[in-house]
Each structure stands twice: as C-alpha cells, then as structure tokens.
Short mmCIF file of C-alpha atoms in Angstrom, two decimals:
data_model
loop_
_atom_site.label_atom_id
_atom_site.label_comp_id
_atom_site.label_asym_id
_atom_site.label_seq_id
_atom_site.Cartn_x
_atom_site.Cartn_y
_atom_site.Cartn_z
CA MET A 1 22.02 2.91 23.18
CA LEU A 2 21.48 5.52 20.46
CA SER A 3 24.44 6.68 18.45
CA LEU A 4 24.77 9.00 15.48
CA THR A 5 28.02 9.31 13.57
CA GLY A 6 28.73 12.01 10.99
CA VAL A 7 25.08 12.62 10.27
CA SER A 8 24.03 15.16 7.63
CA ALA A 9 20.45 15.87 6.65
CA GLY A 10 18.25 18.57 5.17
CA TYR A 11 15.21 19.48 3.17
CA GLY A 12 15.59 19.83 -0.62
CA SER A 13 18.68 21.90 -1.32
CA PHE A 14 18.78 23.17 2.27
CA ARG A 15 21.23 21.44 4.62
CA ALA A 16 20.14 21.61 8.24
CA LEU A 17 22.66 19.25 9.87
CA PHE A 18 26.38 18.91 9.14
CA ASP A 19 28.42 15.96 10.37
CA VAL A 20 26.63 15.56 13.69
CA SER A 21 27.83 12.84 16.05
CA LEU A 22 26.03 12.16 19.26
CA ALA A 23 25.52 9.34 21.74
CA VAL A 24 22.79 8.65 24.24
CA PRO A 25 23.87 5.92 26.66
CA ASP A 26 21.41 3.57 28.32
CA GLY A 27 19.53 5.10 31.25
CA GLU A 28 20.89 8.60 30.81
CA ALA A 29 19.15 11.85 30.02
CA VAL A 30 20.88 13.84 27.32
CA GLY A 31 20.06 17.38 26.27
CA VAL A 32 20.59 19.17 22.99
CA ILE A 33 20.61 22.93 23.44
CA GLY A 34 20.99 25.72 20.97
CA PRO A 35 19.29 28.74 19.43
CA ASN A 36 16.30 28.79 17.11
CA GLY A 37 17.06 27.38 13.69
CA ALA A 38 20.14 25.46 14.84
CA GLY A 39 18.69 22.21 13.51
CA LYS A 40 17.49 20.76 16.81
CA THR A 41 14.08 19.75 15.51
CA THR A 42 15.63 18.32 12.33
CA LEU A 43 17.91 16.21 14.49
CA MET A 44 14.88 14.78 16.30
CA ARG A 45 13.12 14.16 13.02
CA VAL A 46 16.14 12.34 11.62
CA ILE A 47 16.21 10.03 14.63
CA SER A 48 12.52 9.23 14.39
CA GLY A 49 12.64 8.58 10.65
CA MET A 50 10.67 11.62 9.48
CA VAL A 51 13.64 13.18 7.67
CA PRO A 52 16.02 10.90 5.75
CA LEU A 53 19.77 10.80 6.35
CA ARG A 54 21.97 12.31 3.62
CA SER A 55 25.12 10.75 4.99
CA GLY A 56 26.45 9.23 8.19
CA THR A 57 25.24 6.32 10.26
CA MET A 58 22.71 5.89 12.99
CA SER A 59 22.13 2.92 15.23
CA PHE A 60 19.92 2.04 18.14
CA ASP A 61 20.46 -0.90 20.48
CA GLY A 62 23.29 -2.04 18.23
CA ARG A 63 21.10 -2.21 15.13
CA SER A 64 21.32 0.16 12.18
CA MET A 65 18.40 2.57 11.74
CA GLU A 66 19.12 4.06 8.36
CA GLY A 67 16.20 4.13 5.93
CA LEU A 68 13.72 3.02 8.57
CA PRO A 69 10.30 4.72 8.10
CA ALA A 70 8.85 6.52 11.14
CA HIS A 71 6.33 3.82 12.03
CA ARG A 72 9.10 1.20 12.19
CA VAL A 73 11.23 3.40 14.44
CA VAL A 74 8.41 3.36 17.01
CA GLU A 75 8.41 -0.44 16.88
CA ARG A 76 12.13 -0.42 17.67
CA GLY A 77 11.38 1.42 20.92
CA ILE A 78 11.79 5.13 20.22
CA ALA A 79 8.88 7.47 20.93
CA HIS A 80 8.94 11.10 19.82
CA VAL A 81 6.98 13.90 21.47
CA PRO A 82 6.94 16.46 18.66
CA GLU A 83 7.40 20.20 18.96
CA ASN A 84 4.17 21.98 19.97
CA ARG A 85 2.82 18.67 21.28
CA ARG A 86 0.72 17.99 18.19
CA LEU A 87 -2.13 16.21 19.94
CA PHE A 88 -5.10 15.21 17.82
CA PRO A 89 -7.28 18.12 18.96
CA ARG A 90 -10.68 16.65 18.10
CA LEU A 91 -9.99 13.27 19.67
CA THR A 92 -10.56 12.69 23.37
CA VAL A 93 -7.63 12.38 25.77
CA GLU A 94 -8.17 8.65 25.93
CA ASP A 95 -8.29 8.31 22.13
CA ASN A 96 -4.99 10.20 21.94
CA LEU A 97 -3.52 7.71 24.40
CA ARG A 98 -5.04 4.84 22.43
CA ILE A 99 -3.35 5.96 19.23
CA GLY A 100 -0.06 6.06 21.13
CA ALA A 101 -0.49 2.32 21.69
CA PHE A 102 -1.01 1.56 18.00
CA ILE A 103 1.94 -0.79 17.50
CA PRO A 104 0.92 -4.45 17.91
CA GLU A 105 3.01 -5.06 21.02
CA ALA A 106 1.51 -2.05 22.79
CA ARG A 107 -2.04 -2.94 21.77
CA ARG A 108 -1.86 -6.18 23.67
CA ARG A 109 -1.18 -4.45 26.98
CA PHE A 110 -3.26 -1.36 26.28
CA MET A 111 -5.40 -1.45 29.46
CA GLN A 112 -2.36 -2.02 31.64
CA GLU A 113 -0.44 0.86 30.06
CA LEU A 114 -3.47 3.13 30.28
CA GLU A 115 -3.67 2.52 34.03
CA ARG A 116 0.05 3.21 34.34
CA ILE A 117 -0.26 6.55 32.51
CA TYR A 118 -3.31 7.52 34.55
CA ALA A 119 -1.39 6.71 37.72
CA LEU A 120 1.51 8.85 36.50
CA PHE A 121 -0.78 11.72 35.42
CA PRO A 122 -4.02 11.58 37.45
CA ARG A 123 -5.11 14.82 35.73
CA LEU A 124 -5.43 12.93 32.45
CA LYS A 125 -7.74 10.40 34.06
CA ASP A 126 -10.06 13.20 35.20
CA ARG A 127 -10.14 14.54 31.66
CA ARG A 128 -10.18 11.25 29.77
CA GLU A 129 -13.40 12.03 27.86
CA GLN A 130 -12.47 15.64 27.10
CA LEU A 131 -11.28 16.68 23.63
CA ALA A 132 -7.52 17.11 23.68
CA GLY A 133 -7.78 20.52 22.01
CA THR A 134 -9.62 21.90 25.03
CA LEU A 135 -6.90 21.03 27.56
CA SER A 136 -4.63 23.67 29.10
CA GLY A 137 -1.05 23.91 27.83
CA GLY A 138 0.42 21.94 30.71
CA GLU A 139 -2.23 19.23 30.46
CA GLN A 140 -1.60 18.99 26.72
CA GLN A 141 2.08 18.39 27.39
CA MET A 142 1.16 15.66 29.90
CA CYS A 143 -1.13 14.09 27.31
CA ALA A 144 1.55 14.27 24.60
CA ILE A 145 4.13 12.65 26.86
CA GLY A 146 1.57 10.09 28.03
CA ARG A 147 0.74 9.29 24.41
CA ALA A 148 4.41 8.65 23.66
CA LEU A 149 4.83 6.49 26.78
CA MET A 150 1.91 4.28 25.73
CA SER A 151 4.17 2.43 23.29
CA ARG A 152 6.49 1.62 26.23
CA PRO A 153 9.58 3.07 24.57
CA LYS A 154 13.17 2.50 25.60
CA LEU A 155 14.11 5.99 24.44
CA LEU A 156 11.92 9.07 24.68
CA LEU A 157 12.57 12.05 22.40
CA LEU A 158 11.25 15.35 23.73
CA ASP A 159 11.26 18.28 21.33
CA GLU A 160 10.97 21.64 23.15
CA PRO A 161 8.61 20.44 25.87
CA SER A 162 8.53 23.92 27.44
CA ALA A 163 7.70 25.83 24.24
CA GLY A 164 4.67 28.09 24.45
CA LEU A 165 4.00 27.39 28.13
CA ALA A 166 3.75 29.86 31.03
CA PRO A 167 6.81 29.92 33.34
CA LEU A 168 5.00 28.17 36.17
CA VAL A 169 3.88 25.41 33.81
CA VAL A 170 7.41 25.13 32.39
CA ALA A 171 8.64 24.30 35.89
CA GLN A 172 5.95 21.62 36.14
CA VAL A 173 6.97 20.15 32.81
CA PHE A 174 10.60 19.84 33.90
CA GLU A 175 9.44 18.23 37.11
CA LEU A 176 7.55 15.78 34.92
CA VAL A 177 10.66 15.02 32.92
CA ALA A 178 12.52 14.35 36.15
CA ARG A 179 9.78 11.90 37.17
CA ILE A 180 10.00 10.07 33.86
CA ARG A 181 13.75 9.79 34.29
CA ALA A 182 13.19 8.29 37.70
CA GLU A 183 11.19 5.54 35.98
CA GLY A 184 14.45 4.48 34.35
CA LEU A 185 13.68 5.72 30.84
CA THR A 186 16.43 7.00 28.56
CA VAL A 187 15.63 10.52 27.41
CA LEU A 188 16.90 12.81 24.66
CA ILE A 189 15.58 16.33 25.13
CA VAL A 190 15.90 19.34 22.88
CA GLU A 191 15.47 22.74 24.53
CA GLN A 192 16.05 26.45 24.26
CA ASN A 193 15.43 26.74 27.96
CA VAL A 194 19.09 26.05 28.74
CA GLN A 195 19.26 26.66 32.47
CA GLN A 196 16.33 24.44 33.34
CA VAL A 197 17.24 21.63 30.97
CA LEU A 198 20.77 21.43 32.35
CA ASP A 199 19.21 20.73 35.75
CA VAL A 200 17.50 17.56 34.55
CA VAL A 201 20.02 16.02 32.11
CA ASP A 202 23.29 14.19 32.73
CA ARG A 203 25.01 15.45 29.62
CA ALA A 204 24.31 17.92 26.85
CA TYR A 205 25.37 18.96 23.37
CA LEU A 206 25.35 22.49 22.04
CA LEU A 207 24.08 22.64 18.46
CA GLU A 208 24.70 25.81 16.42
CA VAL A 209 23.91 26.24 12.70
CA GLY A 210 23.68 22.51 12.19
CA SER A 211 26.90 21.44 13.91
CA ILE A 212 27.85 20.30 17.40
CA LYS A 213 29.90 23.12 18.95
CA LEU A 214 30.37 21.81 22.46
CA SER A 215 29.50 18.84 24.59
CA GLY A 216 29.99 17.73 28.15
CA THR A 217 28.34 16.80 31.40
CA SER A 218 25.69 19.22 32.56
CA SER A 219 27.89 20.58 35.37
CA GLU A 220 30.72 21.19 32.87
CA LEU A 221 28.37 23.08 30.58
CA LYS A 222 26.87 25.05 33.47
CA GLY A 223 30.37 26.21 34.28
CA ASN A 224 31.32 26.97 30.69
CA ASP A 225 31.83 30.70 30.11
CA PHE A 226 30.50 30.70 26.54
CA ILE A 227 27.29 28.91 27.54
CA ARG A 228 26.86 31.15 30.60
CA LYS A 229 27.23 34.28 28.52
CA SER A 230 25.30 33.32 25.40
CA TYR A 231 22.57 31.06 26.75
CA MET A 232 22.04 31.80 30.42
CA GLY A 233 22.44 35.54 30.41
CA LEU A 234 24.97 35.42 33.25
CA MET B 1 -52.13 15.67 8.45
CA ASP B 2 -52.63 14.59 4.90
CA ILE B 3 -51.96 10.86 4.65
CA TYR B 4 -50.05 11.21 1.37
CA LEU B 5 -47.79 13.88 2.84
CA LEU B 6 -47.02 11.54 5.74
CA GLU B 7 -46.25 8.81 3.24
CA ALA B 8 -43.92 11.17 1.38
CA ILE B 9 -42.12 12.04 4.62
CA VAL B 10 -41.68 8.38 5.54
CA ASN B 11 -40.39 7.62 2.07
CA GLY B 12 -37.99 10.56 2.36
CA ILE B 13 -36.57 9.16 5.59
CA LEU B 14 -36.18 5.74 3.98
CA LEU B 15 -34.38 7.23 0.96
CA GLY B 16 -32.10 9.18 3.31
CA GLY B 17 -30.79 5.95 4.81
CA VAL B 18 -29.10 4.70 1.65
CA LEU B 19 -27.91 8.18 0.67
CA SER B 20 -26.35 8.65 4.10
CA LEU B 21 -24.44 5.40 3.67
CA LEU B 22 -22.91 6.70 0.43
CA ALA B 23 -22.20 10.09 1.99
CA LEU B 24 -20.37 8.31 4.83
CA GLY B 25 -18.18 6.44 2.35
CA LEU B 26 -17.31 9.49 0.33
CA ASN B 27 -16.69 11.63 3.43
CA LEU B 28 -14.49 8.97 4.96
CA ILE B 29 -12.26 8.88 1.88
CA PHE B 30 -12.15 12.64 1.60
CA GLY B 31 -11.47 13.17 5.31
CA VAL B 32 -8.69 10.61 5.51
CA ILE B 33 -6.96 10.65 2.10
CA ASP B 34 -8.00 14.16 1.05
CA VAL B 35 -9.24 13.01 -2.36
CA VAL B 36 -12.70 13.00 -3.90
CA TRP B 37 -13.76 9.89 -5.76
CA ILE B 38 -15.83 11.52 -8.50
CA ALA B 39 -16.72 8.06 -9.81
CA TYR B 40 -18.14 6.90 -6.46
CA ALA B 41 -21.74 6.53 -7.70
CA ASP B 42 -20.46 4.67 -10.76
CA ILE B 43 -18.60 2.23 -8.55
CA VAL B 44 -21.99 1.63 -6.90
CA MET B 45 -23.40 1.02 -10.38
CA CYS B 46 -20.79 -1.71 -10.93
CA GLY B 47 -21.91 -3.32 -7.69
CA MET B 48 -25.52 -3.31 -8.85
CA TYR B 49 -24.44 -5.08 -12.04
CA ILE B 50 -22.52 -7.65 -10.02
CA VAL B 51 -25.66 -8.41 -8.00
CA TYR B 52 -27.72 -8.54 -11.20
CA TRP B 53 -25.27 -10.76 -13.04
CA LEU B 54 -24.78 -13.26 -10.21
CA TYR B 55 -28.43 -13.41 -9.18
CA VAL B 56 -30.24 -13.18 -12.52
CA GLY B 57 -27.50 -14.30 -14.91
CA LEU B 58 -26.01 -17.19 -12.95
CA GLY B 59 -28.97 -17.87 -10.70
CA TRP B 60 -27.00 -17.70 -7.43
CA PRO B 61 -28.79 -16.99 -4.14
CA LEU B 62 -29.38 -13.27 -3.61
CA LEU B 63 -27.54 -13.12 -0.27
CA ILE B 64 -24.44 -14.69 -1.77
CA ALA B 65 -24.62 -12.35 -4.77
CA CYS B 66 -24.79 -9.39 -2.37
CA ALA B 67 -21.92 -10.65 -0.24
CA ILE B 68 -19.75 -11.09 -3.33
CA ALA B 69 -20.67 -7.61 -4.58
CA ILE B 70 -19.57 -6.08 -1.26
CA VAL B 71 -16.28 -7.98 -1.22
CA ALA B 72 -15.65 -7.22 -4.90
CA LEU B 73 -16.18 -3.47 -4.42
CA ALA B 74 -14.00 -3.47 -1.30
CA ALA B 75 -11.24 -4.98 -3.43
CA PHE B 76 -12.02 -2.51 -6.20
CA GLY B 77 -11.65 0.34 -3.70
CA VAL B 78 -8.15 -0.88 -2.89
CA LEU B 79 -7.32 -1.06 -6.60
CA VAL B 80 -8.64 2.45 -7.20
CA HIS B 81 -6.32 3.70 -4.49
CA LEU B 82 -3.26 1.75 -5.61
CA LEU B 83 -3.60 2.35 -9.35
CA ILE B 84 -5.21 5.78 -9.56
CA ILE B 85 -4.89 7.75 -6.31
CA GLN B 86 -1.50 6.74 -4.90
CA PRO B 87 0.54 7.76 -7.96
CA ILE B 88 -0.96 11.27 -7.94
CA LEU B 89 -1.09 11.93 -4.18
CA GLY B 90 0.67 15.17 -3.41
CA THR B 91 0.30 16.57 -6.94
CA ALA B 92 -2.13 19.37 -7.88
CA PRO B 93 -5.69 18.59 -6.66
CA ILE B 94 -7.08 18.97 -10.19
CA ASN B 95 -5.32 15.69 -11.05
CA GLN B 96 -7.60 13.74 -8.70
CA LEU B 97 -10.66 15.20 -10.35
CA LEU B 98 -9.35 14.37 -13.81
CA ALA B 99 -8.24 10.87 -12.86
CA THR B 100 -11.35 9.81 -10.93
CA GLY B 101 -13.51 11.67 -13.48
CA GLY B 102 -11.81 9.57 -16.15
CA LEU B 103 -12.66 6.48 -14.14
CA LEU B 104 -16.32 7.57 -14.23
CA PHE B 105 -16.40 7.59 -18.04
CA PHE B 106 -14.45 4.36 -18.17
CA LEU B 107 -16.90 2.56 -15.88
CA GLN B 108 -19.97 3.91 -17.68
CA SER B 109 -18.62 2.92 -21.08
CA PHE B 110 -17.43 -0.44 -19.88
CA ALA B 111 -20.84 -1.23 -18.39
CA THR B 112 -22.47 -0.19 -21.68
CA LEU B 113 -20.12 -2.49 -23.56
CA LEU B 114 -20.89 -5.47 -21.32
CA PHE B 115 -24.59 -5.01 -20.67
CA GLY B 116 -25.89 -2.49 -23.24
CA THR B 117 -28.03 0.46 -22.23
CA ASP B 118 -31.10 -1.58 -21.25
CA PHE B 119 -32.68 -1.02 -17.86
CA ARG B 120 -32.35 -4.25 -15.93
CA ASN B 121 -34.11 -5.29 -12.76
CA ILE B 122 -33.19 -8.13 -10.46
CA GLY B 123 -36.91 -8.89 -10.26
CA VAL B 124 -37.18 -9.34 -6.53
CA ARG B 125 -40.68 -8.29 -5.57
CA LEU B 126 -40.98 -7.62 -1.89
CA PRO B 127 -44.41 -7.01 -0.38
CA ILE B 128 -45.84 -3.60 0.43
CA LEU B 129 -46.47 -2.95 4.09
CA GLU B 130 -49.74 -1.35 5.12
CA LEU B 131 -49.49 0.71 8.28
CA GLY B 132 -52.87 2.19 8.91
CA GLU B 133 -53.50 3.93 5.63
CA ILE B 134 -49.84 4.45 4.74
CA TYR B 135 -48.21 2.17 2.22
CA ILE B 136 -44.51 1.53 2.70
CA SER B 137 -42.40 -0.50 0.35
CA TYR B 138 -40.80 -3.36 2.25
CA ALA B 139 -37.72 -3.07 0.02
CA ARG B 140 -37.21 0.52 1.11
CA LEU B 141 -37.73 -0.27 4.76
CA LEU B 142 -35.23 -3.10 4.53
CA ALA B 143 -32.72 -0.89 2.70
CA PHE B 144 -33.13 1.81 5.34
CA THR B 145 -32.66 -0.59 8.23
CA ILE B 146 -29.60 -2.25 6.74
CA ALA B 147 -28.10 1.14 5.86
CA LEU B 148 -28.54 2.29 9.47
CA VAL B 149 -27.00 -0.91 10.78
CA GLY B 150 -24.09 -0.35 8.37
CA ALA B 151 -23.64 3.20 9.67
CA VAL B 152 -23.68 2.04 13.29
CA VAL B 153 -21.14 -0.71 12.58
CA LEU B 154 -18.90 1.86 10.88
CA TYR B 155 -19.29 4.21 13.84
CA LEU B 156 -18.32 1.52 16.32
CA PHE B 157 -15.37 0.50 14.18
CA LEU B 158 -14.07 4.07 14.05
CA LYS B 159 -14.72 4.64 17.75
CA ARG B 160 -13.62 1.40 19.34
CA THR B 161 -10.73 -0.07 17.35
CA PHE B 162 -7.10 0.99 17.04
CA ILE B 163 -7.30 1.22 13.26
CA GLY B 164 -10.54 3.20 13.52
CA THR B 165 -8.88 5.63 15.93
CA ALA B 166 -5.94 5.96 13.55
CA ILE B 167 -8.36 6.73 10.71
CA ARG B 168 -9.93 9.54 12.73
CA ALA B 169 -6.53 10.81 13.86
CA ILE B 170 -4.94 10.89 10.41
CA ALA B 171 -7.66 13.27 9.21
CA GLN B 172 -6.55 15.72 11.93
CA ASP B 173 -2.77 15.58 11.60
CA ARG B 174 -1.25 13.73 8.67
CA ASP B 175 2.39 14.64 9.31
CA ILE B 176 2.98 13.14 12.72
CA ILE B 177 0.88 10.00 12.33
CA GLY B 178 4.05 7.99 11.63
CA LEU B 179 5.38 8.91 15.08
CA MET B 180 2.46 6.97 16.53
CA GLY B 181 3.68 3.83 14.78
CA VAL B 182 0.94 4.13 12.17
CA ASP B 183 1.77 3.27 8.56
CA GLN B 184 -0.05 5.97 6.61
CA LYS B 185 -0.13 3.92 3.39
CA ARG B 186 -1.80 1.04 5.14
CA ILE B 187 -4.46 3.30 6.67
CA TYR B 188 -5.19 4.73 3.22
CA LEU B 189 -5.68 1.22 1.86
CA VAL B 190 -7.99 0.23 4.72
CA THR B 191 -9.98 3.44 4.22
CA SER B 192 -10.33 2.80 0.47
CA MET B 193 -11.43 -0.74 1.23
CA ILE B 194 -14.12 0.49 3.63
CA GLY B 195 -15.22 3.12 1.11
CA GLY B 196 -15.55 0.38 -1.52
CA ALA B 197 -17.41 -1.95 0.85
CA LEU B 198 -19.91 0.82 1.72
CA ALA B 199 -20.48 1.37 -2.01
CA GLY B 200 -21.03 -2.39 -2.32
CA LEU B 201 -23.57 -2.44 0.50
CA ALA B 202 -25.38 0.56 -1.01
CA ALA B 203 -25.37 -1.21 -4.40
CA CYS B 204 -27.17 -4.22 -2.91
CA LEU B 205 -29.77 -2.00 -1.25
CA LEU B 206 -30.32 0.08 -4.40
CA ALA B 207 -30.60 -3.02 -6.60
CA LEU B 208 -33.65 -4.00 -4.56
CA GLN B 209 -35.41 -0.76 -5.46
CA TYR B 210 -34.15 0.48 -8.79
CA ASP B 211 -33.38 -0.76 -12.29
CA VAL B 212 -29.69 -0.81 -13.08
CA HIS B 213 -28.32 0.80 -16.24
CA PRO B 214 -24.86 2.17 -17.09
CA PHE B 215 -25.82 5.76 -16.28
CA ILE B 216 -27.64 5.26 -13.00
CA GLY B 217 -24.66 6.87 -11.27
CA ASN B 218 -25.63 10.16 -12.89
CA THR B 219 -28.96 10.20 -11.07
CA PHE B 220 -27.69 9.91 -7.52
CA GLY B 221 -23.99 10.80 -7.91
CA PRO B 222 -24.60 14.57 -7.87
CA LEU B 223 -26.96 14.10 -4.92
CA ILE B 224 -24.26 12.42 -2.84
CA PHE B 225 -21.73 15.14 -3.60
CA MET B 226 -24.26 17.79 -2.72
CA ILE B 227 -24.98 15.99 0.56
CA CYS B 228 -21.28 15.74 1.41
CA VAL B 229 -20.63 19.41 0.71
CA LEU B 230 -23.78 20.44 2.55
CA GLY B 231 -22.70 18.46 5.60
CA GLY B 232 -19.19 19.87 5.36
CA LEU B 233 -16.72 17.82 3.30
CA GLY B 234 -15.12 15.19 5.52
CA ASP B 235 -17.63 15.76 8.34
CA MET B 236 -19.22 12.33 8.77
CA ILE B 237 -22.00 13.40 11.12
CA GLY B 238 -22.80 16.52 9.07
CA GLY B 239 -23.06 14.37 5.94
CA PHE B 240 -25.28 11.88 7.71
CA ILE B 241 -27.71 14.63 8.71
CA ALA B 242 -27.54 16.35 5.32
CA ALA B 243 -28.58 13.08 3.63
CA PHE B 244 -31.87 13.20 5.50
CA VAL B 245 -32.37 16.93 4.90
CA ILE B 246 -31.92 16.51 1.15
CA SER B 247 -34.06 13.40 0.89
CA GLN B 248 -36.84 15.16 2.82
CA ILE B 249 -36.74 18.10 0.41
CA ILE B 250 -36.97 15.72 -2.52
CA ALA B 251 -39.77 13.68 -0.96
CA ILE B 252 -41.90 16.59 0.23
CA GLY B 253 -41.14 18.64 -2.90
CA GLY B 254 -42.23 15.65 -4.95
CA TYR B 255 -45.48 15.50 -3.04
CA TYR B 256 -46.36 19.15 -3.67
CA SER B 257 -45.18 19.27 -7.28
CA ASN B 258 -43.31 16.56 -9.14
CA THR B 259 -40.03 14.71 -8.88
CA GLU B 260 -38.15 16.89 -11.38
CA LEU B 261 -39.09 20.08 -9.59
CA SER B 262 -38.19 18.55 -6.24
CA TYR B 263 -34.61 18.09 -7.48
CA VAL B 264 -34.59 21.72 -8.58
CA LEU B 265 -35.74 22.64 -5.08
CA ALA B 266 -33.05 20.52 -3.45
CA PHE B 267 -30.30 22.08 -5.56
CA THR B 268 -31.66 25.58 -4.92
CA PHE B 269 -31.63 24.89 -1.19
CA PHE B 270 -28.06 23.68 -1.58
CA ILE B 271 -26.92 26.82 -3.40
CA VAL B 272 -28.56 29.10 -0.84
CA LEU B 273 -27.02 27.19 2.05
CA MET B 274 -23.62 27.41 0.43
CA PHE B 275 -23.88 31.18 0.78
CA VAL B 276 -25.14 31.05 4.35
CA ARG B 277 -22.97 28.19 5.63
CA PRO B 278 -20.19 27.60 3.14
CA ARG B 279 -18.41 25.13 5.42
CA GLY B 280 -21.37 22.83 6.04
CA ILE B 281 -24.56 22.79 8.10
CA LEU B 282 -22.83 21.86 11.35
CA SER B 283 -20.07 24.48 11.05
CA ARG B 284 -19.94 27.34 13.53
#
C-alpha cells in the first residue's frame, strides 16, 4: 500500500534520512523503532508531506506521492497523529474532531463519523464540550487518534503514541492501537517503547542515525540478540 | 441620574458597536495570519468613499452602494494578502509594519488625488429618536444594531462551520494544520476576505454618521489598535469588550470635559492598563 524507495530527506544542510526503503502492506501494522534522534519523526513527516523528499520515490495505493503538500496527502487517505498529540488546546473535543473531518469527503459524513468515534471512545463523548487542553494525557491521545480517524483514512501514522504518558496509560494506548487494527486499518507506528510496540505490529524496521539497520517480522525482531540487548534491556 | 450623562453613556455604547466590529476584523487577521494591517482604518476610508461615490456621485440606491462597498473591500482584503502580506510572510516582523504602513500612505494620498481633501457627506439624514428625555441618533442606533448582527454572524461562522473551526485552530497551532487536510494558504485568503468585508461593513455604518475625507483613518485607526491591544492582540472576545470600555471612557470623559480631553483620558487609561495587564484585559 505504502512504499518508500531510497528516500533521503533533511532540514537545511542537515540530513536526517539516508536511503530509507520501507513498505507497509495493506491491512498490516508496521512499526519503526529506534533511539531518539534516529529520524523516526522525520520519516513520518516525509510521508505526510510536511518535509520534502531530497531523493528517492514514495507511492501510496500505486500512485506517486512526491511533492504532494500535506493537505493533499490527507485527501489521499493518510492521517498522521503527530508526536505529542498536538491537539488544539483551546478548542473543545468536538471541535478538534470536527477539524479532523475538514476534507470535503469527510465533511459530508461528519455526523456519522462522529458517532463512530464516540462509540469507539465513549470517554470523548462525555467530554465533548471540554477544552482539549484540559484532558488527561490518555484522553488527549484518544482525542488525537479520534481526530485522525475522522477523515476515514486507509493508513494511520502514529508518531510516539506513548510519549509522555504514565506506564498504566501507555498500556491503555497500546490496547487502543490493537482495537484500531481490529477495525481493519493499516497502521504505521513509530515508537521508542520497543517491547510493547512489537506486541501490536506484524513487522518492524529498526532505524538508527537515519538508516534502516534491520527489519523483520515482530517475532524475528523479538528474538534478535542485538534488539534484545540494545532496546529491551534483556 | 443626570439625563445628559445617560445620553453620553448610551452614545458610548452605540459608538462601541462599530469600533468592536473593526477590532474583530483586525484581531481575526492578527490571530490567524500573525500580521497587523496598519492601514486597516484607511481601508475603511476607501469603503466610505466607495459608498459616497456610488450613492452621491452616480446616484445608485444606498443599499446597493453599501453592498458593493462590502464586496469591493472583501476583494481588496484578498489583494492586500496576495500582493503585500504573502511575499513577506516569515520574514522579520518589522517588514509587515513597513509594508502595511506604506499602504496607509498610499491609500491616503490616492484618496486625496481622487477626491481632494474636502469633507464629504453622503447626506442621508435619519431622524432623531426621542426616548423620554434622551435623544438618540437613529443613524447611530442603526449602526450599532447592524454591527452587533455582524459580530453575531461572524461568531456563528467561526463556531459552526468547518472553515470557521479551521480559522480558530490555525491560530493555535500553525505547523500541523496541514495534517488536518487544511490548506493554510486558502485559510489565510478567506481570513483576509472576512477582514476586508468587516472593514466594508464598518465603512457603510460610519458613512451614515461621519463626513469622509482622506485622513479619517487617522481619527479612529489608533483607537482600534488601542482596543485590540487592550483586549489582548488576537483575542476576539477581549477586543470586543475593550471596544465598549474605550468608547465609554470617551463618551463619559466627553460629557465631563470635552472630546479632546476624553481621548487623552482613554489613552492614559490604556497606558496604565498596559502596565497592569500587559497581555490584555481578559488575561490571567
């Protein structure tokens, strides 16, 4: 469904990604793991059109995505939940969800989608009139994921969904991701929380200083000595 | 209570209506695009000339002249954004002040060239209402009512529509707005158009009450900026309230002394409040 071949990207004179190739097949959940500063967030931003490609190719659903601005990427069916959730803090929960349905196609079925999200996250329905900035960390993550789902994407990008959350809440968030998967959505998830992410994805890539070092199914990676030593503390 | 004081207070409230409309326009543009249109009051002046020219010069019906003025200024707002603001977005903030300040002198000089420096009045004489012993100008009451209706329509637009929600959201987080499928450039254009249309509406309401001349922007321009800063730049509700606070000071100050001194009072109040609440009256 999504495929990147030989992708390089960066900011100004700084190169953050070198020759990255990656594929996310239809209906799968794929993880990208790696330490801080490995370029995981840049990778997400390249896919969603926030950071331009320097070289390489990128396609989604068989169509090229190069040079597409972010708002067009959403129309193609990719929704991005950014790092640190980035809700609009002084808008209500419902307004945050409304903005997630901005693209014309999503606007038409706004009420329907809203009911679907409220059914998926009943907590959000209870807090619909509350300002998003006053939600707890876990609720904010629900709202951010709900906002992304409002556009009815084919592919969901999750950038560090567990960042800054208490351990108990982190477990809830991963449970949430598992539920979204069960809905049949394709998911690309970036995480530092290696052990837990490998439990929810089918396959994963290890990104280190801007390059793919390793890839494989999640059980392969769980059994890999290097990953066990460096990322799971085993 | 003294009947003249009551009349001054009522007139202050009525003046606040139109000022609040202009404060809303300026705050909207600042909040969303992060630029200050220094020439905002002079754009209003252009609208007043459009009303004057169509109604007095060409003899068109007043309502049509007003409608055209609103549409023309909405289009002008878009042009200001495309030609002046967009090329300098992201450069040093001083550039916006210089560029829109330049527009101010351009508009004033251009109006002088076309119409001379004469004071011109559209010559619509609306009756004076007598409520008990208070006299209220019908023109002011009408301007106040229409300004309030305009503010409510704007509020509903921002609250209820997808584009309105995007406008409120973009002011809170510019960077990720694209991830929501929102084209930032388009939102900026819509915002500039609304800012222009509000200036157009205010121009129609002011033309009913005041003579138009090329420098009329200088009389209420500084007032609007003061109101916006007092309310907290970009804070629509704060600006709306500040418009009424300032117009009350001017009205009541004018009752106890004279108009000139009332402006001195208003600006003194502003300076003091800037020390007490530098981020606006509603800030905590």
